[in-house]
Amino acid sequence: KECGEEEGVYKCAYRADDFEQKYTATITYRCCTGYARQEGKPGCPLRVADLENLLNTARSLGLSEFVSYASKAKLEGALTGATNYTIFAPTNDAFGSIPTRVITDFGSPSKRATQRGDVGPALTLDQLKDTLLSHVVPGWLTATDIQDEEIVRTLGPGEIRTTTYNGKKIVNANCVKVVRADQLASNGVIHVVDNILPNSKKSILEIVSQDSRFTVLKSAV
């Protein structure tokens, strides 16, 4: 066998003969979050960071709007639990593009939690939850793992199409730029994006008709 480190992982390639056919099997080992390999010692015994859960990590990154909306959508349990997730978390400014009022009491529509006191259209809890979960992918997906032109399923109704440029120095998710990648947490990883991810399940006509940036194109179609 041949073993060696490559891009933050440890790989061993095993070569064997099976019924006169030669084949190679590669096993990839990755250290648990917060630990690293140490020369001359097996496994990953070196503790390199004390990591917090996804919710606290988002809070420490200054993503207060994401944390606030996650609380309204009752996602704290998932983001602080033992299951690993990858989050494409929008910046605070990005959340300015969605309605700020959230209906919290469906029995009495007049009772609404208002974040900034504005009177624009309200967002139901289900819509808010779907929007946030469309930014969450099951498991670990670091910048190294992200592939060009890959479609990944989210926990919400949409999918995320990832694209990479310039040797992965530029990473996009649904054409939205990742501005801060690989913010590790004890139960996952956060990639900060500079906008709300558009729903990739929508048709081109639906996207054009619902986005004010395409008013000229909308009038043409």
Coordinates of C-alpha atoms in Angstrom, one line a residue:
K1 CA 0.0 0.0 0.0
E2 CA 1.0 3.6 -0.5
C3 CA -0.1 6.3 2.0
G4 CA 0.3 10.1 2.1
E5 CA -1.4 13.4 2.9
E6 CA -3.2 15.4 0.3
E7 CA -5.3 18.5 0.7
G8 CA -6.0 18.0 4.4
V9 CA -6.8 14.3 4.2
Y10 CA -4.8 11.1 4.6
K11 CA -5.1 8.6 1.8
C12 CA -4.0 5.0 1.4
A13 CA -4.0 3.3 -1.9
Y14 CA -4.2 -0.5 -1.9
R15 CA -3.2 -2.5 -5.0
A16 CA -4.3 -6.1 -5.4
D17 CA -4.9 -8.9 -8.0
D18 CA -8.3 -10.5 -8.2
F19 CA -8.8 -13.3 -10.7
E20 CA -6.0 -12.0 -12.8
Q21 CA -7.4 -8.5 -12.8
K22 CA -5.4 -5.7 -11.1
Y23 CA -7.3 -3.0 -9.2
T24 CA -6.5 -0.2 -6.8
A25 CA -8.7 0.8 -3.8
T26 CA -8.2 4.1 -2.1
I27 CA -9.3 4.8 1.4
T28 CA -9.5 8.4 2.6
Y29 CA -9.1 9.4 6.2
R30 CA -10.2 12.8 7.5
C31 CA -9.5 14.1 11.0
C32 CA -12.5 15.0 13.2
T33 CA -13.3 18.7 13.4
G34 CA -10.9 20.5 15.8
Y35 CA -8.2 17.7 15.6
A36 CA -5.1 17.2 13.3
R37 CA -2.5 14.6 12.6
Q38 CA 0.7 14.6 14.6
E39 CA 3.9 13.2 13.1
G40 CA 4.9 9.8 14.4
K41 CA 1.5 9.2 16.1
P42 CA -1.5 7.3 14.8
G43 CA -4.9 8.9 14.2
C44 CA -5.5 12.6 14.9
P45 CA -4.4 13.2 18.5
L46 CA -3.5 16.9 18.1
R47 CA -6.3 19.2 19.3
V48 CA -6.1 22.4 17.3
A49 CA -9.3 24.2 18.1
D50 CA -12.2 24.4 20.6
L51 CA -15.1 24.6 18.2
E52 CA -18.7 25.7 19.0
N53 CA -21.9 24.5 17.4
L54 CA -23.2 26.0 14.2
L55 CA -25.6 28.5 15.9
N56 CA -22.9 29.9 18.1
T57 CA -20.4 29.9 15.3
A58 CA -22.8 31.9 13.2
R59 CA -23.2 34.3 16.1
S60 CA -19.5 34.7 16.5
L61 CA -19.2 35.5 12.8
G62 CA -21.5 38.4 13.2
L63 CA -24.4 36.7 11.3
S64 CA -27.0 38.1 13.7
E65 CA -29.8 38.3 11.1
F66 CA -29.3 34.6 10.3
V67 CA -29.3 33.7 14.0
S68 CA -32.4 35.8 14.6
Y69 CA -34.4 34.2 11.7
A70 CA -33.2 30.7 12.6
S71 CA -34.7 31.3 16.1
K72 CA -38.0 32.5 14.6
A73 CA -38.1 29.4 12.4
K74 CA -37.3 27.2 15.5
L75 CA -34.2 25.7 14.0
E76 CA -32.0 26.1 17.1
G77 CA -32.3 22.4 18.0
A78 CA -31.0 21.3 14.6
L79 CA -28.1 23.8 14.5
T80 CA -26.9 22.9 18.0
G81 CA -27.4 19.1 17.8
A82 CA -25.0 16.3 17.0
T83 CA -25.9 16.0 13.3
N84 CA -23.4 17.6 10.8
Y85 CA -24.7 20.2 8.4
T86 CA -23.2 22.6 5.9
I87 CA -24.7 26.1 5.9
F88 CA -24.5 28.7 3.1
A89 CA -25.3 31.6 5.5
P90 CA -26.2 35.0 4.1
T91 CA -24.7 38.2 5.4
N92 CA -26.8 40.6 7.5
D93 CA -27.2 42.9 4.5
A94 CA -28.5 40.1 2.4
F95 CA -31.5 39.6 4.6
G96 CA -32.7 43.0 3.6
S97 CA -34.1 41.4 0.4
I98 CA -36.8 39.3 2.2
P99 CA -39.9 40.5 4.1
T100 CA -39.0 41.4 7.7
R101 CA -42.4 40.6 9.2
V102 CA -43.1 37.1 10.3
I103 CA -46.5 35.8 11.2
T104 CA -46.1 34.0 14.6
D105 CA -49.6 33.5 15.7
F106 CA -51.7 31.8 13.1
G107 CA -54.8 31.8 15.3
S108 CA -54.8 35.6 15.3
P109 CA -53.4 37.0 12.1
S110 CA -53.3 40.5 13.6
K111 CA -50.7 39.4 16.1
R112 CA -47.4 39.5 14.3
A113 CA -43.8 39.8 15.4
T114 CA -42.3 42.8 13.6
Q115 CA -38.5 43.0 13.4
R116 CA -38.0 46.6 12.3
G117 CA -41.5 48.0 12.7
D118 CA -42.2 48.2 9.0
V119 CA -45.6 47.4 7.4
G120 CA -44.5 45.5 4.3
P121 CA -45.7 42.0 3.3
A122 CA -45.4 39.3 6.0
L123 CA -43.6 36.0 5.7
T124 CA -45.2 32.9 7.2
L125 CA -43.1 30.6 9.4
D126 CA -43.3 27.9 6.8
Q127 CA -41.9 30.2 4.1
L128 CA -39.2 31.4 6.4
K129 CA -38.2 27.9 7.4
D130 CA -38.1 26.7 3.8
T131 CA -36.0 29.7 2.8
L132 CA -33.4 29.0 5.6
L133 CA -33.4 25.2 5.0
S134 CA -32.7 25.9 1.3
H135 CA -29.3 27.2 2.5
V136 CA -28.5 24.0 4.5
V137 CA -26.9 20.8 3.1
P138 CA -26.7 17.6 5.0
G139 CA -23.1 16.5 6.1
W140 CA -19.8 18.2 5.6
L141 CA -19.0 20.2 2.5
T142 CA -15.8 22.2 2.7
A143 CA -14.4 24.3 0.0
T144 CA -12.1 21.4 -1.0
D145 CA -15.2 19.2 -1.3
I146 CA -17.2 21.6 -3.5
Q147 CA -17.1 20.6 -7.1
D148 CA -17.7 22.7 -10.2
E149 CA -21.2 22.3 -11.8
E150 CA -22.4 20.1 -9.0
I151 CA -26.0 19.9 -7.8
V152 CA -26.4 19.3 -4.0
R153 CA -29.7 18.7 -2.2
T154 CA -30.7 20.9 0.6
L155 CA -33.0 20.3 3.6
G156 CA -35.4 22.7 2.0
P157 CA -37.4 22.6 -1.2
G158 CA -34.6 23.8 -3.4
E159 CA -31.2 22.6 -4.6
I160 CA -27.8 24.3 -4.7
R161 CA -25.7 24.4 -7.9
T162 CA -22.1 25.0 -7.0
T163 CA -19.5 26.5 -9.4
T164 CA -15.9 27.2 -8.9
Y165 CA -13.4 29.4 -10.7
N166 CA -9.7 30.1 -10.7
G167 CA -8.7 26.9 -9.0
K168 CA -11.5 27.1 -6.4
K169 CA -10.4 30.6 -5.3
I170 CA -13.9 31.8 -6.3
V171 CA -16.8 29.6 -5.2
N172 CA -20.5 30.4 -6.1
A173 CA -23.7 28.8 -4.8
N174 CA -26.6 29.3 -7.1
C175 CA -24.6 32.2 -8.7
V176 CA -24.2 33.8 -5.2
K177 CA -20.6 34.4 -4.2
V178 CA -19.1 32.7 -1.1
V179 CA -17.3 35.6 0.6
R180 CA -15.9 33.6 3.6
A181 CA -15.5 29.8 3.3
D182 CA -14.8 27.0 5.7
Q183 CA -15.9 28.5 9.0
L184 CA -15.7 25.3 11.0
A185 CA -18.1 24.3 13.8
S186 CA -18.4 21.3 16.1
N187 CA -21.3 20.0 14.0
G188 CA -20.6 21.3 10.6
V189 CA -19.2 24.1 8.5
I190 CA -20.4 27.6 7.5
H191 CA -19.8 29.3 4.1
V192 CA -20.8 33.0 4.3
V193 CA -22.6 34.2 1.1
D194 CA -23.3 37.8 0.1
N195 CA -27.0 37.2 -0.9
I196 CA -30.0 35.0 -0.3
L197 CA -29.7 32.0 -2.5
P198 CA -32.3 32.0 -5.3
N199 CA -34.5 28.9 -5.5
S200 CA -33.1 26.8 -8.3
K201 CA -36.4 25.0 -8.6
K202 CA -38.0 28.0 -10.3
S203 CA -38.2 28.4 -14.0
I204 CA -36.4 31.2 -15.8
L205 CA -39.7 33.0 -16.3
E206 CA -40.6 32.8 -12.6
I207 CA -37.2 34.2 -11.6
V208 CA -37.4 37.0 -14.1
S209 CA -41.0 37.9 -13.1
Q210 CA -40.2 38.0 -9.4
D211 CA -36.9 39.9 -9.4
S212 CA -37.0 43.7 -9.8
R213 CA -33.5 43.6 -11.4
F214 CA -35.0 42.1 -14.5
T215 CA -37.8 44.6 -15.2
V216 CA -36.6 45.4 -18.7
L217 CA -36.3 41.7 -19.6
K218 CA -39.7 41.0 -18.0
S219 CA -41.3 43.6 -20.3
A220 CA -39.6 41.9 -23.3
V221 CA -41.0 38.5 -22.5

